[in-house]
Coordinates of C-alpha atoms in Angstrom, one line a residue:
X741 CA -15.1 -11.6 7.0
X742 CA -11.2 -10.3 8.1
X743 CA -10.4 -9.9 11.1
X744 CA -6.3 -7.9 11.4
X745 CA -4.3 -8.7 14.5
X746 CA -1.3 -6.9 15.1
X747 CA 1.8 -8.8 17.0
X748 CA 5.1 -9.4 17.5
X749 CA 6.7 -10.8 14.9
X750 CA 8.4 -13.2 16.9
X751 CA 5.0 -14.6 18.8
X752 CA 3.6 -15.2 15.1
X753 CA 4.3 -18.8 15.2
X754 CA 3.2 -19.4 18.6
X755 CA 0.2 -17.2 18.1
X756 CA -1.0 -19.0 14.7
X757 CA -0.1 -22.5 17.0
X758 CA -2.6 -21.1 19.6
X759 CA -5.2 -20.5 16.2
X760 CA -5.3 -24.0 16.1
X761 CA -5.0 -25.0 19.3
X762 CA -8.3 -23.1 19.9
X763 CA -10.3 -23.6 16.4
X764 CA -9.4 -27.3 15.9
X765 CA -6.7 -28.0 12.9
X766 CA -9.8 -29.6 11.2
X767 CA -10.7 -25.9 10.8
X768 CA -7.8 -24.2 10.6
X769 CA -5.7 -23.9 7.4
X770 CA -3.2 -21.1 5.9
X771 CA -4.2 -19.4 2.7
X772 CA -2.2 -20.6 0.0
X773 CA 0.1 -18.7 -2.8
X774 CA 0.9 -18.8 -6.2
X775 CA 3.8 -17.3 -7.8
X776 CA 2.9 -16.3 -11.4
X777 CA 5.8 -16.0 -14.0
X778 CA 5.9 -11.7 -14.6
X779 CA 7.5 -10.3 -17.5
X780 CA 10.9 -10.3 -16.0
X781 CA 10.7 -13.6 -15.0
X782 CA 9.2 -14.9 -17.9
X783 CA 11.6 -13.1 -20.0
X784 CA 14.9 -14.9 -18.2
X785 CA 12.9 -18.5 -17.9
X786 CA 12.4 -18.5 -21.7
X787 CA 15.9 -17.5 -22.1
X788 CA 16.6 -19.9 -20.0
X789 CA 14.9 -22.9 -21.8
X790 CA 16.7 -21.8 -25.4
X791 CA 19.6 -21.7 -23.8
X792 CA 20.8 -18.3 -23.8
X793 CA 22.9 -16.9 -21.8
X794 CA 22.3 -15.5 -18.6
X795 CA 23.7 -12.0 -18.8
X796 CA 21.4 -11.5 -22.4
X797 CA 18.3 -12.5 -20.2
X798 CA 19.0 -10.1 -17.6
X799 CA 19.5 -7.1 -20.2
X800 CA 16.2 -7.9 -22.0
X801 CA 14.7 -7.9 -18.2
X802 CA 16.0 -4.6 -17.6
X803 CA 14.7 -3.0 -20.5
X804 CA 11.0 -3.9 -19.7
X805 CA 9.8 -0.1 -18.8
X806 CA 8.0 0.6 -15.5
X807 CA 5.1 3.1 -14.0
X808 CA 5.7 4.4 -10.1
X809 CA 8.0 1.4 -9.8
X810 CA 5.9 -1.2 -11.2
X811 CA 6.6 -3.2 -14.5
X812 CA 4.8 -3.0 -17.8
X813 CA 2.9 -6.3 -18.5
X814 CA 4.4 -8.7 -21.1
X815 CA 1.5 -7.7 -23.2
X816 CA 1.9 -4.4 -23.0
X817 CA 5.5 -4.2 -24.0
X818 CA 5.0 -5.9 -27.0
X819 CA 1.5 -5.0 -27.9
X820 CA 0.9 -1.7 -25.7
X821 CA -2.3 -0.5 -24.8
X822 CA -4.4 2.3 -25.7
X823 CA -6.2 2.7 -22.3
X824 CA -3.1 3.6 -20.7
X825 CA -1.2 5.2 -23.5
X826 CA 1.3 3.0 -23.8
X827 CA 3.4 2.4 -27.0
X828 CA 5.1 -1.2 -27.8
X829 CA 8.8 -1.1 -26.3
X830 CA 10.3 -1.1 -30.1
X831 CA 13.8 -1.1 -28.6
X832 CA 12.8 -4.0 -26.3
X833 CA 11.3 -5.8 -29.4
X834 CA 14.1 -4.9 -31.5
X835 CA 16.9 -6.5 -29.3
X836 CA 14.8 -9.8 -28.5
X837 CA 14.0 -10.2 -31.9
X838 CA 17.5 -10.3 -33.1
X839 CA 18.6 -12.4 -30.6
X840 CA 15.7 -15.7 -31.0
X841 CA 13.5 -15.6 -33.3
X842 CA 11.0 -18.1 -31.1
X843 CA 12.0 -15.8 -27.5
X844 CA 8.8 -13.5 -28.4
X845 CA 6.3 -17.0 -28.4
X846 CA 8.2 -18.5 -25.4
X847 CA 7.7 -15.5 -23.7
X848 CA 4.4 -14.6 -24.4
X849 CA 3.6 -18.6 -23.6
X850 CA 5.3 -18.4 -20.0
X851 CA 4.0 -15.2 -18.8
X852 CA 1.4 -14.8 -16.2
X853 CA 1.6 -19.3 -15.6
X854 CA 1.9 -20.5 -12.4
X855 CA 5.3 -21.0 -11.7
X856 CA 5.0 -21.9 -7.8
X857 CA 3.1 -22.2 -5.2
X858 CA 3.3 -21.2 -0.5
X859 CA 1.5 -20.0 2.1
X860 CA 0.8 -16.7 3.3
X861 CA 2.8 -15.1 6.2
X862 CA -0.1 -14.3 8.3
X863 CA -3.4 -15.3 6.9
X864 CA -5.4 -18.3 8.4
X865 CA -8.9 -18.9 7.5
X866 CA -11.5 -20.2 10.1
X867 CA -13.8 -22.6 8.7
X868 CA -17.0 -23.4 11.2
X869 CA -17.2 -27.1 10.5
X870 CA -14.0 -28.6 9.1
X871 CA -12.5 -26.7 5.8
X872 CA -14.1 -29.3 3.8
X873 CA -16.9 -28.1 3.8
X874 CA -15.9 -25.0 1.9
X875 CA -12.4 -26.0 0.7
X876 CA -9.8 -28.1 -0.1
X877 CA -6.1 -28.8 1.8
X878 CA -2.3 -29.4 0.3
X879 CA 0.8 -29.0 1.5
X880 CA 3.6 -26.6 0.6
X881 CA 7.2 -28.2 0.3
X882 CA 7.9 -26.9 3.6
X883 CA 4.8 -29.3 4.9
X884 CA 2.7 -26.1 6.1
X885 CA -1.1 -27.2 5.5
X886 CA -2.9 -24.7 2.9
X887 CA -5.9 -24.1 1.5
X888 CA -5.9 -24.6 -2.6
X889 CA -7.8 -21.8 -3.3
X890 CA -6.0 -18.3 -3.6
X891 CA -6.5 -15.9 -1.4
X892 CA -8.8 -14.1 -3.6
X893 CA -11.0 -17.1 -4.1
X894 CA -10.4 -18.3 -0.2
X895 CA -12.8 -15.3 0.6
X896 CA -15.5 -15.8 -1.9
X897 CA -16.2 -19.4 -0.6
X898 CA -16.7 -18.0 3.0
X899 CA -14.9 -18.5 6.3
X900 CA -13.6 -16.2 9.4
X901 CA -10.1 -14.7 7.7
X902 CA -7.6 -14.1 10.5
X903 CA -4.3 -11.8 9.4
X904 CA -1.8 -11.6 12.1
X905 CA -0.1 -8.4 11.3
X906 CA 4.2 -8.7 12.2
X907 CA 4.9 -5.3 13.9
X908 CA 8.3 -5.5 14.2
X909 CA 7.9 -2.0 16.5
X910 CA 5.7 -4.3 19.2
X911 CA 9.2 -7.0 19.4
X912 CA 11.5 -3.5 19.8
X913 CA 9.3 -1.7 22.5
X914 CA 8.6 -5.2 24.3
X915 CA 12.4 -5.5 24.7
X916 CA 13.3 -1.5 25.2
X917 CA 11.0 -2.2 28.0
X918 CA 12.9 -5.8 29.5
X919 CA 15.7 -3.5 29.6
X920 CA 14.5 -0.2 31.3
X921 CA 13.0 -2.7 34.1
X922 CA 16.3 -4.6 35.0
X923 CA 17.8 -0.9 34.7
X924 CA 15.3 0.2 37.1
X925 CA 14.5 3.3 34.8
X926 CA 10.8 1.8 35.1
X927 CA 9.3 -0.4 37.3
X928 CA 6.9 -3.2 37.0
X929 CA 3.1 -2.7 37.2
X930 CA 1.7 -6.3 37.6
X931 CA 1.2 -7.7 34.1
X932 CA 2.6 -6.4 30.4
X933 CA -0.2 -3.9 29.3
X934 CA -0.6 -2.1 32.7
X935 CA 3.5 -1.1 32.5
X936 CA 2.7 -0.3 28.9
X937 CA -0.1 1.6 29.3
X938 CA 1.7 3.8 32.7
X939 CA 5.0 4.2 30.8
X940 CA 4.4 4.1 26.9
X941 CA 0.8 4.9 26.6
X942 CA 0.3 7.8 23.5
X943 CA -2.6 9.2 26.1
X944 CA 1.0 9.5 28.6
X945 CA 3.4 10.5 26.3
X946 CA 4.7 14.2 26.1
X947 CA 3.8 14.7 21.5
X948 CA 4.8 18.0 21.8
X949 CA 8.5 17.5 23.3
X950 CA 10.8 19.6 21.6
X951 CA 13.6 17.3 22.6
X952 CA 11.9 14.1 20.9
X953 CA 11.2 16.0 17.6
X954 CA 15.4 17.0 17.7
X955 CA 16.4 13.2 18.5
X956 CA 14.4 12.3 15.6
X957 CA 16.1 15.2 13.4
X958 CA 19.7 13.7 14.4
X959 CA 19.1 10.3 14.1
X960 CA 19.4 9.9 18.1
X961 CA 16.0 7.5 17.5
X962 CA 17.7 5.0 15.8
X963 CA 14.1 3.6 15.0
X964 CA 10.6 5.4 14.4
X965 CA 8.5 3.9 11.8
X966 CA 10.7 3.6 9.1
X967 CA 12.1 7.4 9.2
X968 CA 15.3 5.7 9.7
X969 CA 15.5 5.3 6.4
X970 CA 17.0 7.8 4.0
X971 CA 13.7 8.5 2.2
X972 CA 12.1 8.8 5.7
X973 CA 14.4 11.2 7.3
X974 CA 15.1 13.4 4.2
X975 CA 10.9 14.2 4.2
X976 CA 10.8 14.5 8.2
X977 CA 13.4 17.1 7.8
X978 CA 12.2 18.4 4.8
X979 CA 8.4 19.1 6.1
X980 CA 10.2 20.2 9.8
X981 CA 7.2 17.9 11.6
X982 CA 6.9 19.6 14.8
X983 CA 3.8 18.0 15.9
X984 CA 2.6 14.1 15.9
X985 CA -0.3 14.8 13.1
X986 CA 2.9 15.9 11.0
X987 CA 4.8 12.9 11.8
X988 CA 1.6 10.9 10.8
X989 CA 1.3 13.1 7.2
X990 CA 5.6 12.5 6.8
X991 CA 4.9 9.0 7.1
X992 CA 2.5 9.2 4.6
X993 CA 4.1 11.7 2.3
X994 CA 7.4 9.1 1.5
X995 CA 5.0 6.7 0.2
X996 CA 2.9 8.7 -2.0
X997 CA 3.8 9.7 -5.8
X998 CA 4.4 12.7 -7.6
X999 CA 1.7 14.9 -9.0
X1000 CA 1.1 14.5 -12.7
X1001 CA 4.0 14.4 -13.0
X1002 CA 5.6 17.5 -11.9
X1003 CA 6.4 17.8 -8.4
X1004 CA 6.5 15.2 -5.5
X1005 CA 3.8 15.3 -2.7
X1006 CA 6.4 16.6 -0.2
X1007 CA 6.9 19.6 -2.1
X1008 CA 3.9 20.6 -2.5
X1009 CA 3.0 20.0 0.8
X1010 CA 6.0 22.2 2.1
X1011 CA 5.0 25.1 -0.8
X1012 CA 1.6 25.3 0.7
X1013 CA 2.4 24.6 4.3
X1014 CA 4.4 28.0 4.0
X1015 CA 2.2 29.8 2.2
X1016 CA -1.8 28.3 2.5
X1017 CA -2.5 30.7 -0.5
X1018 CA -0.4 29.0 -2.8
X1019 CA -3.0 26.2 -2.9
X1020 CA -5.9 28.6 -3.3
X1021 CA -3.6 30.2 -6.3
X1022 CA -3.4 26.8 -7.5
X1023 CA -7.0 25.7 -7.9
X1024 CA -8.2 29.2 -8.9
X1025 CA -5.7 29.2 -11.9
X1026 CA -6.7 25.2 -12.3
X1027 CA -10.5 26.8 -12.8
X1028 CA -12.2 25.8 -9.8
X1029 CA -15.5 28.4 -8.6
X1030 CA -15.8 29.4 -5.3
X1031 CA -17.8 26.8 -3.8
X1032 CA -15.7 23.9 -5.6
X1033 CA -12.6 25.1 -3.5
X1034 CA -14.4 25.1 -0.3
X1035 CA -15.6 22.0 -0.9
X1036 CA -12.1 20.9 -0.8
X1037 CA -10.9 23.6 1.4
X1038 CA -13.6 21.5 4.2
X1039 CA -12.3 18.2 3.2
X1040 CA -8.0 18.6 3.3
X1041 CA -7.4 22.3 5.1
X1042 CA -6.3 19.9 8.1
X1043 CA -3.8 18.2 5.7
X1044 CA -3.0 21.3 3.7
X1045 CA -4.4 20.6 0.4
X1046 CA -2.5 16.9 0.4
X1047 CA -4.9 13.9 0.2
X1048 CA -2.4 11.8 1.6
X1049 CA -4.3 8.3 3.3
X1050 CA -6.6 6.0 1.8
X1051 CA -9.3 7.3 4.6
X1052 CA -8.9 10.5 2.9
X1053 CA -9.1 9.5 -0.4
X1054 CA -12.1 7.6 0.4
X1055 CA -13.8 10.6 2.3
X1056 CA -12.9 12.6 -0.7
X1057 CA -14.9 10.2 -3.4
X1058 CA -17.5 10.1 -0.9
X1059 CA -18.0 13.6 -1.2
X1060 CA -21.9 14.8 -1.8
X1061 CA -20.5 18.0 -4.3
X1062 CA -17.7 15.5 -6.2
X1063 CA -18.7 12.3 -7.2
X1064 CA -20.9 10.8 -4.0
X1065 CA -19.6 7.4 -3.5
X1066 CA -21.5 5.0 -1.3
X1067 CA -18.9 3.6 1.3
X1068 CA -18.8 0.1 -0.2
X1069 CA -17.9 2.0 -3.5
X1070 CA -15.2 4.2 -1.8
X1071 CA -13.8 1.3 -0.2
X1072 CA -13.4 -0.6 -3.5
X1073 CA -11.8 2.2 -5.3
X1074 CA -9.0 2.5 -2.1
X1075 CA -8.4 -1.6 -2.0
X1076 CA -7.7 -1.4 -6.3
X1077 CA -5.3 1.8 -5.8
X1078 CA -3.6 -0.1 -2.3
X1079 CA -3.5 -3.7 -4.4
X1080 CA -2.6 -1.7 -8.0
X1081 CA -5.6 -3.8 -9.8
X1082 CA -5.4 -1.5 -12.9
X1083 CA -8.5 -3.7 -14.4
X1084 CA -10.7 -2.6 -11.5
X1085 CA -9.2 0.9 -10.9
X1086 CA -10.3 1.6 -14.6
X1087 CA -14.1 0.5 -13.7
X1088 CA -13.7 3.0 -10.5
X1089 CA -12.3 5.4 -12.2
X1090 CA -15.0 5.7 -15.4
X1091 CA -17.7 5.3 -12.3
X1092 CA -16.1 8.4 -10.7
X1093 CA -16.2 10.2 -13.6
X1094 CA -20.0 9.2 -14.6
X1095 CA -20.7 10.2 -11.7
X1096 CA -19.3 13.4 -11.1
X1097 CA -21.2 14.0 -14.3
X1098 CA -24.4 13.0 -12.9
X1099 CA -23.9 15.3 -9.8
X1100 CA -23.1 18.3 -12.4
X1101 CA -19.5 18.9 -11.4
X1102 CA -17.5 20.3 -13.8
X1103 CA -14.9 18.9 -16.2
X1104 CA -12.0 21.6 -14.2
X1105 CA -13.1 20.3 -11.0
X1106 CA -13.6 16.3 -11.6
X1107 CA -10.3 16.0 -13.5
X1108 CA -8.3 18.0 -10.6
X1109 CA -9.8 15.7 -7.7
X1110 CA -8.8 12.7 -9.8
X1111 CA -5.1 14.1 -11.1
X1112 CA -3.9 16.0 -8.1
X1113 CA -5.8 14.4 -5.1
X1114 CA -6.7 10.8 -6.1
X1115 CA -4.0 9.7 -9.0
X1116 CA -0.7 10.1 -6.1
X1117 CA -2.2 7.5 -4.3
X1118 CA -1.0 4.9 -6.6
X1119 CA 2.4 5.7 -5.8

């Protein structure tokens, strides 16, 4: 079982201190980590064990191609693989070959071994009488007390998982507040949460303020969620979110991929935000009847056409007309495309598929759920 916390990310210390304080250390232990050697990594350690140089290691690293900014596997690069039409890198091959003729086998040898091991940064796991009974303890070099299983295999043997979230927003509003009280702007209700909840409260809060929405626009709000970054305020201003449930979708929206390729989320959001026809255009030309677009017409008219959360996504597969996905189901499907577990996505996926099949949706429908609603999420 997991339980998330959010806090402060400076209280995490004293907060997983407190963990054990309060559970006993006899039953408290971090989840350990293991660094595995990837195929850049295992590309520049073999290089480094024949001795070449360090600029040659880093070029063959940089020519290992990538998919929504994440790195081919070793195997694929040299061997490819037909499941997801991907060709051996000959170029890649090509170079390495000329420069070792053992770097391919040292490579091949290094990748995916166990090059290191730590603890997670929040996760603690509660064991009921002493972690012995289910697990085993080291130490990291740093001295932090672990459990030897992975985190993976950590919640198979059982125990209470405890993640304390770092909000680094909870550490900026705690001290915008400190301030605004020893200005006087606000004044002290008795204890933290009460000041919180008369002052910052969403319930309290005026969403629909013009003014905020401009302050935003100019960079005035120096910090909102990560829309001070570029990529953040370029779709904020892009979208023109005028209303918190737009803020929410921008905020979404920068993190999502593009759509088979041809256009990114954002744009097509904006295209049909303008012009809600342009979506029914869309599906009509993509061959979808009547009662398949108000199927999703029900589902996303709220978000525009745009499946852009992992709630939605998992609404979406849950869907009695698409491919009626028990909840357990619709949750794995959302922690393989959140965690990028190609294995497991590919049993989801041919499960979604079957059954879609089963329910007697066509092939126009299944496949545009999957490419245009589903497939962005792995971005």
């Amino acid at each position: 079982m997991d339980i998330d916390l959010d806090a402060e990310g400076s209280k995490r210390e004293r907060i997983m201190e407190q963990t054990v304080g309060y559970f006993g250390e006899e039953n408290v232990l971090s989840i350990a980590t293991y660094a595995t050697e990837g195929a850049k990594s295992a590309i520049k350690t073999a290089c480094r064990g024949l001795d070449i140089d360090s600029d040659t290691a880093q070029n063959l690293a940089n020519m290992i191609p990538s998919e929504r900014g994440i790195n081919w596997s070793i195997n694929d690069v040299f061997f490819g693989n037909e499941e997801k039409d991907r060709k051996p890198a000959k170029e890649f091959i090509k170079e390495l070959e000329a420069i070792h003729p053992r770097l391919k086998d040292q490579i091949l040898a290094i990748s995916k071994l166990i090059s290191g091991r730590g603890s997670h940064a929040s996760g603690v796991i509660i064991s009921p009488n002493g972690y012995l009974e289910q697990q085993s303890m080291m130490k990291t070099k740093k001295g932090i007390r672990t459990t030897q299983l992975d985190m993976g295999d950590t919640s198979k043997v059982g125990g209470l998982k405890y993640d304390y979230l770092s909000i680094n927003a909870l550490d900026k509003i705690h001290v915008a507040m400190k301030y605004m009280l020893e200005d006087g702007v606000i004044e002290w209700q008795g204890d933290l949460r009460s000041t919180y909840n008369k002052y910052f409260h969403p319930d309290v809060l005026e969403m629909e303020a013009p003014e905020m929405f401009d302050m935003l626009f100019d960079g005035v709000v120096t910090s909102a969620f990560q829309f001070e970054q570029i990529a953040g305020l370029t779709v904020l201003r892009k979208i023109n979110a005028r209303t918190f449930e737009e803020l929410c979708l921008a905020n979404s929206l920068m993190r999502l991929g593009t759509v088979t390729g041809k256009e990114s989320l954002t744009d097509r959001f904006v295209r049909y935000k303008n012009d809600l026809s342009a979506w029914e255009n869309d599906m009509v030309n993509y061959g979808l009847s009547d009662s398949e677009r108000k199927i999703l017409h029900d589902l996303l008219d709220i978000k525009y056409g745009i499946c852009d959360t992992q709630e939605y996504l998992m609404l979406t597969v849950m869907e009695k007309g698409i491919s009626n996905f028990t909840l357990t189901e619709a949750n794995a499907i959302r922690k393989a495309m959140a965690s990028k577990k190609y294995d497991k996505l590919k049993v989801y996926e041919d499960l979604y598929f079957e059954r879609c099949a089963e329910n007697g949706v066509s092939k126009e429908f299944m496949n545009y759920v999957w490419e245009e609603l589903i497939t962005p999420q792995l971005g």
